[in-house]
Amino acid sequence: MRPLISVDAAAAAIQATTVAAATEQVALHDAVGRVLAQPVLAEGPQPPFDRVMMDGVAMQWQPVMPALLRVAGMQMAGMQGGALTDPDTCIEIATGAVLPDGCDCILPIEQLRRTPDGYALKETATPAPGQFIHRRGSDCAAGSPVLAPGVRIGAPQMALLAANGVAHVTVARRPAVAVVATGDELVDVGATLPPGRIRRSNDLALMAALQTAGLGQASLHHLADEPTVLAAALAALLASHDTLVLSGGVSMGQRDYLPDALQALGVRCQFHGIAQRPGKPMWFGVGPAGQRVFALPGNPVSSLVCLVRYVRPALLAGMGLAPEPPEQLPLASALPAFPLAQFIPVRLGRDAQGNAVAEPVGSRNSGDFTALAGTAGVVELAAGAGADAGQRLPLHRW
Ligand code: AMP
Ligand code: MG
């Protein structure tokens, strides 16, 4: 029996091989989900002018307000140059307008009564100097930092990039990943299914888990359990990708040729076997050009667990994504201890107080991926440790 390494040691061994991704410039419209690789500074003061925050009128505040404000002009959003000279008058304005010169108070339309000669304040009006004016530069000054490298570009980041004139943004390149299914028993999704065979599903699942994490489109391949086929195909894939995610062929079976085939191509094994269930047979190595090769066991649950626990975080770290604290959820029911670390599929539920809880789903074995429907991911339980109901465990989402 080869010695098994711990979950943490496996993650650390992978992390030690991280190489920072190169960067590229993409049009802002294509940057959703990408990892920012440049700082973003405020293009100008934000807001760029004294911004009106209400629809209504702009006027000059006075301790005793005039009974009637005659209308001296109008300044809607996008217009400028308006100025108030007579304190008994007002300028009609809209939200987003530049505050007209000479004004220091906005009266919202709800607090005004329109008369034939202008606007009268309702009794409920509470005018105050400076009200409803979003002052120039009050959010941030020109040149101040707005975004730092390492954030994923989601909705707020998109707004900030657009608001600061970043039409082309520098992001981390995504790794070139090949997802490779191995196994003579595997049949394509669209083909007829002969007896004794099964459909390829792992590679599609692995690809989905990578793509939903913003890692882009992996190329998909299927190789037979045949040493010469494996040698030629893996050599070609190593030449064209920086990351190989293999499924199947790394256990102790007679046709589990992958470890030898990879070593023969100069891929140095960093570990083979992790003290965990499922996913124990995982193999990891580094190719002659620094390619990272993750050879995952073929059982569907095992391969997906290894992908979300090891492969995906490693690839995201390579893109410079700032690590986030792991999500932790309380268990809905107790889990028994086992000598190896355990990854247990969970559904998300609510306790009596309405708090989110992780409900363990009994998957009968690591080939039982039917049980994964409706699950959010797996919780991680340390080797030799059980967990009580209510105990918080890290959740690795699919
Ligand atoms: P292996 O790790 O190659 O011994 O495979 C373990 C189990 O997973 C076997 O029952 C395989 O048929 C199954 N398996 C391997 N690869 C895939 C795949 N791509 N899709 C679905 N099942 C697979
Ligand atoms: Mg196999």
Coordinates of N, CA and C and ligand atoms in Angstrom, one line a residue, residues 182-186 225 247-251 255-257 297-299, ligand 2:
T182 N -11.1 9.0 -19.5 CA -10.4 7.7 -20.0 C -11.3 6.6 -19.7
G183 N -11.3 5.6 -20.5 CA -12.1 4.4 -20.2 C -12.7 3.8 -21.5
D184 N -12.5 2.5 -21.7 CA -13.0 1.8 -22.9 C -14.5 1.6 -22.8
E185 N -15.1 1.8 -21.6 CA -16.5 1.5 -21.4 C -17.3 2.8 -21.8
L186 N -16.7 3.9 -22.1 CA -17.4 5.2 -22.2 C -17.9 5.4 -23.6
D225 N -8.3 3.0 -22.9 CA -7.4 2.5 -21.9 C -6.4 1.7 -22.7
S247 N -9.9 12.1 -15.9 CA -10.8 11.3 -15.0 C -10.7 9.8 -15.4
G248 N -10.5 9.0 -14.4 CA -10.4 7.6 -14.6 C -9.0 7.1 -14.8
G249 N -8.8 5.8 -14.5 CA -7.5 5.2 -14.9 C -6.3 5.4 -13.9
V250 N -6.7 5.9 -12.7 CA -5.6 6.1 -11.7 C -5.6 5.2 -10.5
S251 N -6.5 4.3 -10.5 CA -6.7 3.4 -9.4 C -5.7 2.2 -9.5
R255 N -6.0 -2.0 -15.9 CA -6.0 -1.0 -17.1 C -5.9 0.4 -16.6
D256 N -5.4 0.6 -15.4 CA -5.2 2.0 -14.9 C -3.8 2.4 -15.3
Y257 N -3.6 2.8 -16.5 CA -2.3 3.0 -17.1 C -1.8 4.5 -16.9
P297 N -9.9 10.2 -9.9 CA -10.5 8.9 -10.0 C -11.8 9.0 -10.9
G298 N -12.1 7.9 -11.5 CA -13.2 8.0 -12.5 C -14.6 7.9 -11.9
N299 N -14.7 7.5 -10.7 CA -16.1 7.5 -10.1 C -16.6 8.9 -10.1
Ligands
MG2 MG -11.3 3.3 -16.1

